[in-house]
Amino acid sequence: MEWGSESAAVRRHRGGAERREGPSPPSPPPERKASVPAPPAGADERDDGRTRKRSPGGGGGGRGAGPGLPEARTALALALYLLALWALVRLSLRQLVWRGTPGLPGEFDAGRARDYLEHITSIGPRTTGSPENEILTVHYLLEQIKLIEVQSSSLHKISVDVQRPTGSFSIDFLGGFTSYYDNITNVVVKLEPRDGAQHAVLANCHFDSVVNSPGASDDAVSCSVMLEVLRVLSTSSEALRHAVVFLFNGAEENVLQASHGFITQHPWASLIRAFINLEAAGVGGKELVFQTGPENPWLVQAYVSAAKHPFASVVAQEVFQSGIIPSDTDFRIYRDFGNIPGIDLAFIENGYIYHTKYDTADRILTDSIQRAGDNILAVLKYLATTDMLASSSEYQHGNMVFFDVLGLFVIAYPSRVGAIINYMVIMAVLLYLGKKLLQPKHKNFNYTKDFMCGLAITLISWFTSLVTVLIVAVLVSLTGQSLSWYNHFYVSVCLYGTAAILKIIFIHTLAKRFYYANVSDQYLGEVFFDVSLFVHCGFLIILTYQGFSSAFISAVWVVFPLLTKLFVPKDFKQHGTQGKFIALYLLGMFIPYVYALYLIWAVFEMFTPILGRSGSEIPPDVVLASILAGCTMVLSSYFINFIYLTRSTKKTMLTLTVICTVTFFLVCSGTFFPYSSNPANPKPKRVFLQHMTRTFHNLEGNIVKRDSGIWINGFDYTGMSHITPHIPEINDTVRAHCEENAPLCGFPWYLPVHFLNRKNWYLPAPEVSPRNPPHFRLISKEQTPWDSTKLTFEATGPSHMSFYVRTHKGSTLSQWSLGNGTPVTGRGGDYFVFYSHGLQASAWQFWIEVQVSEEQPQEMLTVAIAAHYLSGDDKRSSQLDALSKKFPDWTFPSSWVCTYSVFVF
């Protein structure tokens, strides 16, 4: 009897019987002979599918199937393939600009822009309200703008305005809070045709910085680029059709205040039809277009047509707008308060030193400046000369799918076209799989059953893979060795990546050995290829149905493998699993795999540094392990069939087990230190130190408690565990305790990030005595005709203050004079107001209205005000300086003085 005439059940039964009874000498030869003939030409793959018994070595049965792929060569070929693609991706990322002749007339000159950058950063940290920001930087900008104006062509007219707006708004960032600003600074330049213009495009940067950082990448380099773009456009012999407004705003780090002041109050704001916002989430590299629109595809087309060195992704846009990245830009202000479409760009590389003292001009490559300048100049020139700018509202119709191809060019098309393409791809897959799944049952096999079992095995392998890496991540976190990969990223791959792929291979090897014990290798390769195709098609259906433009990724992972499948099978059937098959198969997978690695690079380039500043509540190893597991699932999806095509997987699993186990023990033993003080590539631990004095008042206004100390926050999961050996006094005995009756636990949070960082320390220290102490008082308390109580307050103090409100039982905050008049609660139910002012600001007066129940409680609400001294002599104290010097060189301790006062009304 030939194997082809046996049912699957009979073959499984026979295989089991043979394993139990051992080989029978006289019978194997006829069976082996029966399995030798190759299938007839043109036979369907099912005819030689489940009809061949696997050889004892685990390879395919019969000559038609070949002896199976050698394990070592196959594993090495796949590894080298991925490494080669990764090298190609890295090469494309290092190629910042295509070489030309710099400094030609009409071209962007990165050398000149670097001079601007070095002058701005030499001023030092530039917090809003400081002389460095409000006087020195503004003076330098005006000086350079004046020189540019002198050199400008007679075709153009330059107007300059220094705006100092006052205003307030609410924002749903960080759980929701309200912002108030007074007398902050904007330097605004309008370049327009000599006869004027009715429409304008806006270019925005900010020259302020966070406290204790020179802010070279965020965002002095963008302002330097804009100065040089202004010079080039103003000296051009080509006339502009529309105006270009350059906004150098001085209060972006104050949660987007200056852009709000411009777009809601400046007279030129009414001219703006589109904008380009220049930002940073890292230091240097390529500037990524990570937001566009909303719903203005012509802006994407403008970038595609004009940008010389494109780097853009709708994937980044959808990830950023999902809110999982704790950051925001002026893009939000122009979109929400100005109803203006735009393009948001940011440097994303090397986020480890973003917002630290290491963010210096020398770390930004000249080529990074050149490519940013080339792109911004070209896009601004395009927008300032196109007819679409004047009637931009007419082109507001849907979103765009856009992505660059290794930085060479951008592919862009409307999302509605993308949806049509996606559904066409889905239909092709359904036809391909439907032909197999709906075919009549064969007496020798059941493809539908094998497909469904293969799908279940694949999903189980992915689920168990995720569970495995999460268990490993939790164990690492429990040993206190979180972030071991922060300074050695390869550690995460060797630990979590190997664990993920090991579990996937293990599950499929079990299935191959026990469930598919007597099934042809080729047949299984076909089944599991189809399973992977089906899974990616499922993701394509879900993403397309949900309206995600990034569904194009799933389309890529369906189209090219399907095309590969249509060309490879002929060779596969005729020659079996040989080298030619592998070469053709990997060649067909080139585009999806290289683009996947391109995206994976961007994901880890952005998220790895963020996990070092994401607070004490989110276990970073769990997050990173989950991301790595997801990447492993994607990259392994079309390689699963090789598990069934190879003779064995023992050596591969053993190698992965050794790598994972050794790495795990090295990590748990503390071999890999998370941080680095290497001058060439620092990766510091961020620590915030606030020397403060707290004062608590009761309902009668009497002081019931007063203390002073240095409040310490380590903004990553390791807390102070690595600091305590160097500074023994910072230990768990001085952990800060929450003041339950005070807003935000009784601590002077600069921003409402208390929910991210619940572990902090409070080291006793003498009282602070700033020369400009804050003053807070109740001006009036009156009953309104609608039975609410209106409280009017006045506050004076430094350039940055935070105001907190907590209502008591029976009281609600009905309205106030801030924002749009409707109070916005933050996480936890307290109200947070961020206040800042420039120079020479008047006293801050505002009112709140409290609605009380019929039985009015004695205490309606508790308020608190924190004053933050971020510049000048009041910023420092001898105790703060002494403690800061004790921190090891692999830390970045950012420190300032503050006060915190609580009042009950």
PDB file of N, CA and C in Angstrom, residues 205-261:
ATOM      1  N   CYS A 205       9.699  78.224  16.098  1.00  0.00           N
ATOM      2  CA  CYS A 205      10.686  77.578  16.965  1.00  0.00           C
ATOM      3  C   CYS A 205      10.572  78.225  18.331  1.00  0.00           C
ATOM      4  N   HIS A 206      11.302  77.712  19.320  1.00  0.00           N
ATOM      5  CA  HIS A 206      11.330  78.392  20.622  1.00  0.00           C
ATOM      6  C   HIS A 206      12.774  78.498  21.100  1.00  0.00           C
ATOM      7  N   PHE A 207      13.098  79.649  21.668  1.00  0.00           N
ATOM      8  CA  PHE A 207      14.469  79.879  22.117  1.00  0.00           C
ATOM      9  C   PHE A 207      14.645  79.688  23.615  1.00  0.00           C
ATOM     10  N   ASP A 208      13.551  79.471  24.351  1.00  0.00           N
ATOM     11  CA  ASP A 208      13.701  79.187  25.783  1.00  0.00           C
ATOM     12  C   ASP A 208      14.129  77.738  25.972  1.00  0.00           C
ATOM     13  N   SER A 209      14.621  77.415  27.148  1.00  0.00           N
ATOM     14  CA  SER A 209      15.054  76.058  27.459  1.00  0.00           C
ATOM     15  C   SER A 209      14.503  75.655  28.816  1.00  0.00           C
ATOM     16  N   VAL A 210      14.610  74.358  29.120  1.00  0.00           N
ATOM     17  CA  VAL A 210      14.252  73.914  30.460  1.00  0.00           C
ATOM     18  C   VAL A 210      15.355  74.346  31.423  1.00  0.00           C
ATOM     19  N   VAL A 211      15.054  74.286  32.701  1.00  0.00           N
ATOM     20  CA  VAL A 211      16.014  74.691  33.719  1.00  0.00           C
ATOM     21  C   VAL A 211      17.258  73.794  33.655  1.00  0.00           C
ATOM     22  N   ASN A 212      18.423  74.411  33.793  1.00  0.00           N
ATOM     23  CA  ASN A 212      19.719  73.725  33.887  1.00  0.00           C
ATOM     24  C   ASN A 212      20.157  73.020  32.608  1.00  0.00           C
ATOM     25  N   SER A 213      19.595  73.394  31.482  1.00  0.00           N
ATOM     26  CA  SER A 213      20.013  72.813  30.208  1.00  0.00           C
ATOM     27  C   SER A 213      20.277  73.921  29.194  1.00  0.00           C
ATOM     28  N   PRO A 214      21.366  73.810  28.418  1.00  0.00           N
ATOM     29  CA  PRO A 214      21.626  74.830  27.379  1.00  0.00           C
ATOM     30  C   PRO A 214      20.655  74.754  26.221  1.00  0.00           C
ATOM     31  N   GLY A 215      19.931  73.657  26.089  1.00  0.00           N
ATOM     32  CA  GLY A 215      18.870  73.564  25.084  1.00  0.00           C
ATOM     33  C   GLY A 215      19.338  73.747  23.662  1.00  0.00           C
ATOM     34  N   ALA A 216      20.433  73.097  23.278  1.00  0.00           N
ATOM     35  CA  ALA A 216      20.933  73.238  21.909  1.00  0.00           C
ATOM     36  C   ALA A 216      19.970  72.619  20.904  1.00  0.00           C
ATOM     37  N   SER A 217      19.564  71.375  21.155  1.00  0.00           N
ATOM     38  CA  SER A 217      18.643  70.729  20.215  1.00  0.00           C
ATOM     39  C   SER A 217      17.216  71.168  20.457  1.00  0.00           C
ATOM     40  N   ASP A 218      16.886  71.430  21.723  1.00  0.00           N
ATOM     41  CA  ASP A 218      15.515  71.816  22.076  1.00  0.00           C
ATOM     42  C   ASP A 218      15.528  73.215  22.699  1.00  0.00           C
ATOM     43  N   ASP A 219      15.510  74.278  21.879  1.00  0.00           N
ATOM     44  CA  ASP A 219      15.223  74.225  20.460  1.00  0.00           C
ATOM     45  C   ASP A 219      16.058  75.288  19.748  1.00  0.00           C
ATOM     46  N   ALA A 220      17.277  75.543  20.333  1.00  0.00           N
ATOM     47  CA  ALA A 220      18.112  76.601  19.776  1.00  0.00           C
ATOM     48  C   ALA A 220      18.519  76.312  18.338  1.00  0.00           C
ATOM     49  N   VAL A 221      18.763  75.040  18.012  1.00  0.00           N
ATOM     50  CA  VAL A 221      19.176  74.714  16.653  1.00  0.00           C
ATOM     51  C   VAL A 221      18.074  75.049  15.655  1.00  0.00           C
ATOM     52  N   SER A 222      16.816  74.877  16.046  1.00  0.00           N
ATOM     53  CA  SER A 222      15.714  75.202  15.138  1.00  0.00           C
ATOM     54  C   SER A 222      15.638  76.701  14.897  1.00  0.00           C
ATOM     55  N   CYS A 223      15.852  77.488  15.951  1.00  0.00           N
ATOM     56  CA  CYS A 223      15.861  78.943  15.777  1.00  0.00           C
ATOM     57  C   CYS A 223      17.039  79.375  14.919  1.00  0.00           C
ATOM     58  N   SER A 224      18.173  78.683  15.046  1.00  0.00           N
ATOM     59  CA  SER A 224      19.332  78.991  14.211  1.00  0.00           C
ATOM     60  C   SER A 224      19.040  78.674  12.750  1.00  0.00           C
ATOM     61  N   VAL A 225      18.373  77.543  12.528  1.00  0.00           N
ATOM     62  CA  VAL A 225      17.970  77.177  11.163  1.00  0.00           C
ATOM     63  C   VAL A 225      17.024  78.227  10.597  1.00  0.00           C
ATOM     64  N   MET A 226      16.080  78.681  11.413  1.00  0.00           N
ATOM     65  CA  MET A 226      15.122  79.672  10.929  1.00  0.00           C
ATOM     66  C   MET A 226      15.796  81.001  10.614  1.00  0.00           C
ATOM     67  N   LEU A 227      16.774  81.403  11.388  1.00  0.00           N
ATOM     68  CA  LEU A 227      17.510  82.635  11.078  1.00  0.00           C
ATOM     69  C   LEU A 227      18.196  82.532   9.721  1.00  0.00           C
ATOM     70  N   GLU A 228      18.819  81.395   9.461  1.00  0.00           N
ATOM     71  CA  GLU A 228      19.503  81.217   8.189  1.00  0.00           C
ATOM     72  C   GLU A 228      18.516  81.114   7.037  1.00  0.00           C
ATOM     73  N   VAL A 229      17.378  80.453   7.245  1.00  0.00           N
ATOM     74  CA  VAL A 229      16.343  80.398   6.208  1.00  0.00           C
ATOM     75  C   VAL A 229      15.815  81.797   5.922  1.00  0.00           C
ATOM     76  N   LEU A 230      15.623  82.602   6.947  1.00  0.00           N
ATOM     77  CA  LEU A 230      15.195  83.989   6.769  1.00  0.00           C
ATOM     78  C   LEU A 230      16.210  84.757   5.931  1.00  0.00           C
ATOM     79  N   ARG A 231      17.491  84.554   6.216  1.00  0.00           N
ATOM     80  CA  ARG A 231      18.531  85.256   5.445  1.00  0.00           C
ATOM     81  C   ARG A 231      18.498  84.856   3.977  1.00  0.00           C
ATOM     82  N   VAL A 232      18.387  83.540   3.721  1.00  0.00           N
ATOM     83  CA  VAL A 232      18.407  83.068   2.339  1.00  0.00           C
ATOM     84  C   VAL A 232      17.185  83.569   1.573  1.00  0.00           C
ATOM     85  N   LEU A 233      16.006  83.468   2.175  1.00  0.00           N
ATOM     86  CA  LEU A 233      14.795  83.923   1.483  1.00  0.00           C
ATOM     87  C   LEU A 233      14.805  85.434   1.260  1.00  0.00           C
ATOM     88  N   SER A 234      15.318  86.182   2.229  1.00  0.00           N
ATOM     89  CA  SER A 234      15.291  87.642   2.112  1.00  0.00           C
ATOM     90  C   SER A 234      16.272  88.162   1.078  1.00  0.00           C
ATOM     91  N   THR A 235      17.319  87.385   0.791  1.00  0.00           N
ATOM     92  CA  THR A 235      18.300  87.825  -0.216  1.00  0.00           C
ATOM     93  C   THR A 235      18.012  87.216  -1.588  1.00  0.00           C
ATOM     94  N   SER A 236      16.956  86.391  -1.674  1.00  0.00           N
ATOM     95  CA  SER A 236      16.642  85.721  -2.934  1.00  0.00           C
ATOM     96  C   SER A 236      16.150  86.715  -3.976  1.00  0.00           C
ATOM     97  N   SER A 237      16.481  86.431  -5.216  1.00  0.00           N
ATOM     98  CA  SER A 237      16.008  87.270  -6.324  1.00  0.00           C
ATOM     99  C   SER A 237      14.638  86.827  -6.819  1.00  0.00           C
ATOM    100  N   GLU A 238      14.096  85.771  -6.197  1.00  0.00           N
ATOM    101  CA  GLU A 238      12.769  85.289  -6.558  1.00  0.00           C
ATOM    102  C   GLU A 238      11.731  85.931  -5.647  1.00  0.00           C
ATOM    103  N   ALA A 239      10.720  86.498  -6.239  1.00  0.00           N
ATOM    104  CA  ALA A 239       9.672  87.146  -5.458  1.00  0.00           C
ATOM    105  C   ALA A 239       8.760  86.096  -4.829  1.00  0.00           C
ATOM    106  N   LEU A 240       8.315  86.384  -3.629  1.00  0.00           N
ATOM    107  CA  LEU A 240       7.359  85.511  -2.945  1.00  0.00           C
ATOM    108  C   LEU A 240       5.947  85.948  -3.281  1.00  0.00           C
ATOM    109  N   ARG A 241       5.044  84.991  -3.315  1.00  0.00           N
ATOM    110  CA  ARG A 241       3.640  85.303  -3.541  1.00  0.00           C
ATOM    111  C   ARG A 241       2.922  85.588  -2.223  1.00  0.00           C
ATOM    112  N   HIS A 242       3.358  84.888  -1.172  1.00  0.00           N
ATOM    113  CA  HIS A 242       2.759  85.044   0.152  1.00  0.00           C
ATOM    114  C   HIS A 242       3.831  85.408   1.166  1.00  0.00           C
ATOM    115  N   ALA A 243       3.381  85.824   2.325  1.00  0.00           N
ATOM    116  CA  ALA A 243       4.320  86.184   3.390  1.00  0.00           C
ATOM    117  C   ALA A 243       4.782  84.930   4.135  1.00  0.00           C
ATOM    118  N   VAL A 244       5.947  85.038   4.739  1.00  0.00           N
ATOM    119  CA  VAL A 244       6.451  84.005   5.642  1.00  0.00           C
ATOM    120  C   VAL A 244       6.665  84.672   6.998  1.00  0.00           C
ATOM    121  N   VAL A 245       5.974  84.181   8.007  1.00  0.00           N
ATOM    122  CA  VAL A 245       6.104  84.717   9.365  1.00  0.00           C
ATOM    123  C   VAL A 245       7.002  83.778  10.166  1.00  0.00           C
ATOM    124  N   PHE A 246       8.072  84.322  10.708  1.00  0.00           N
ATOM    125  CA  PHE A 246       8.997  83.558  11.539  1.00  0.00           C
ATOM    126  C   PHE A 246       8.721  83.914  12.999  1.00  0.00           C
ATOM    127  N   LEU A 247       8.277  82.931  13.769  1.00  0.00           N
ATOM    128  CA  LEU A 247       7.996  83.150  15.184  1.00  0.00           C
ATOM    129  C   LEU A 247       9.083  82.494  16.027  1.00  0.00           C
ATOM    130  N   PHE A 248       9.857  83.329  16.705  1.00  0.00           N
ATOM    131  CA  PHE A 248      10.833  82.863  17.690  1.00  0.00           C
ATOM    132  C   PHE A 248      10.162  83.034  19.048  1.00  0.00           C
ATOM    133  N   ASN A 249       9.584  81.952  19.567  1.00  0.00           N
ATOM    134  CA  ASN A 249       8.792  82.116  20.777  1.00  0.00           C
ATOM    135  C   ASN A 249       9.606  81.801  22.023  1.00  0.00           C
ATOM    136  N   GLY A 250       9.328  82.517  23.087  1.00  0.00           N
ATOM    137  CA  GLY A 250      10.156  82.469  24.281  1.00  0.00           C
ATOM    138  C   GLY A 250       9.546  81.740  25.449  1.00  0.00           C
ATOM    139  N   ALA A 251       8.513  80.936  25.233  1.00  0.00           N
ATOM    140  CA  ALA A 251       7.887  80.237  26.367  1.00  0.00           C
ATOM    141  C   ALA A 251       7.192  78.968  25.893  1.00  0.00           C
ATOM    142  N   GLU A 252       7.926  78.107  25.190  1.00  0.00           N
ATOM    143  CA  GLU A 252       7.357  76.807  24.805  1.00  0.00           C
ATOM    144  C   GLU A 252       7.501  75.795  25.921  1.00  0.00           C
ATOM    145  N   GLU A 253       8.640  75.832  26.611  1.00  0.00           N
ATOM    146  CA  GLU A 253       8.856  74.889  27.706  1.00  0.00           C
ATOM    147  C   GLU A 253       7.911  75.151  28.868  1.00  0.00           C
ATOM    148  N   ASN A 254       7.251  76.285  28.871  1.00  0.00           N
ATOM    149  CA  ASN A 254       6.207  76.580  29.855  1.00  0.00           C
ATOM    150  C   ASN A 254       4.869  76.016  29.377  1.00  0.00           C
ATOM    151  N   VAL A 255       4.930  74.864  28.793  1.00  0.00           N
ATOM    152  CA  VAL A 255       3.754  74.156  28.285  1.00  0.00           C
ATOM    153  C   VAL A 255       3.018  74.991  27.243  1.00  0.00           C
ATOM    154  N   LEU A 256       3.776  75.404  26.210  1.00  0.00           N
ATOM    155  CA  LEU A 256       3.202  75.942  24.974  1.00  0.00           C
ATOM    156  C   LEU A 256       2.544  77.312  25.149  1.00  0.00           C
ATOM    157  N   GLN A 257       3.015  78.116  26.070  1.00  0.00           N
ATOM    158  CA  GLN A 257       2.338  79.389  26.347  1.00  0.00           C
ATOM    159  C   GLN A 257       2.559  80.437  25.259  1.00  0.00           C
ATOM    160  N   ALA A 258       3.796  80.574  24.772  1.00  0.00           N
ATOM    161  CA  ALA A 258       4.083  81.659  23.827  1.00  0.00           C
ATOM    162  C   ALA A 258       3.356  81.473  22.504  1.00  0.00           C
ATOM    163  N   SER A 259       3.252  80.238  22.023  1.00  0.00           N
ATOM    164  CA  SER A 259       2.530  80.003  20.775  1.00  0.00           C
ATOM    165  C   SER A 259       1.053  80.360  20.944  1.00  0.00           C
ATOM    166  N   HIS A 260       0.505  80.084  22.125  1.00  0.00           N
ATOM    167  CA  HIS A 260      -0.886  80.468  22.392  1.00  0.00           C
ATOM    168  C   HIS A 260      -1.025  81.988  22.377  1.00  0.00           C
ATOM    169  N   GLY A 261      -0.066  82.669  22.966  1.00  0.00           N
ATOM    170  CA  GLY A 261      -0.113  84.131  22.966  1.00  0.00           C
ATOM    171  C   GLY A 261      -0.062  84.709  21.572  1.00  0.00           C
TER     172      GLY A 261
END
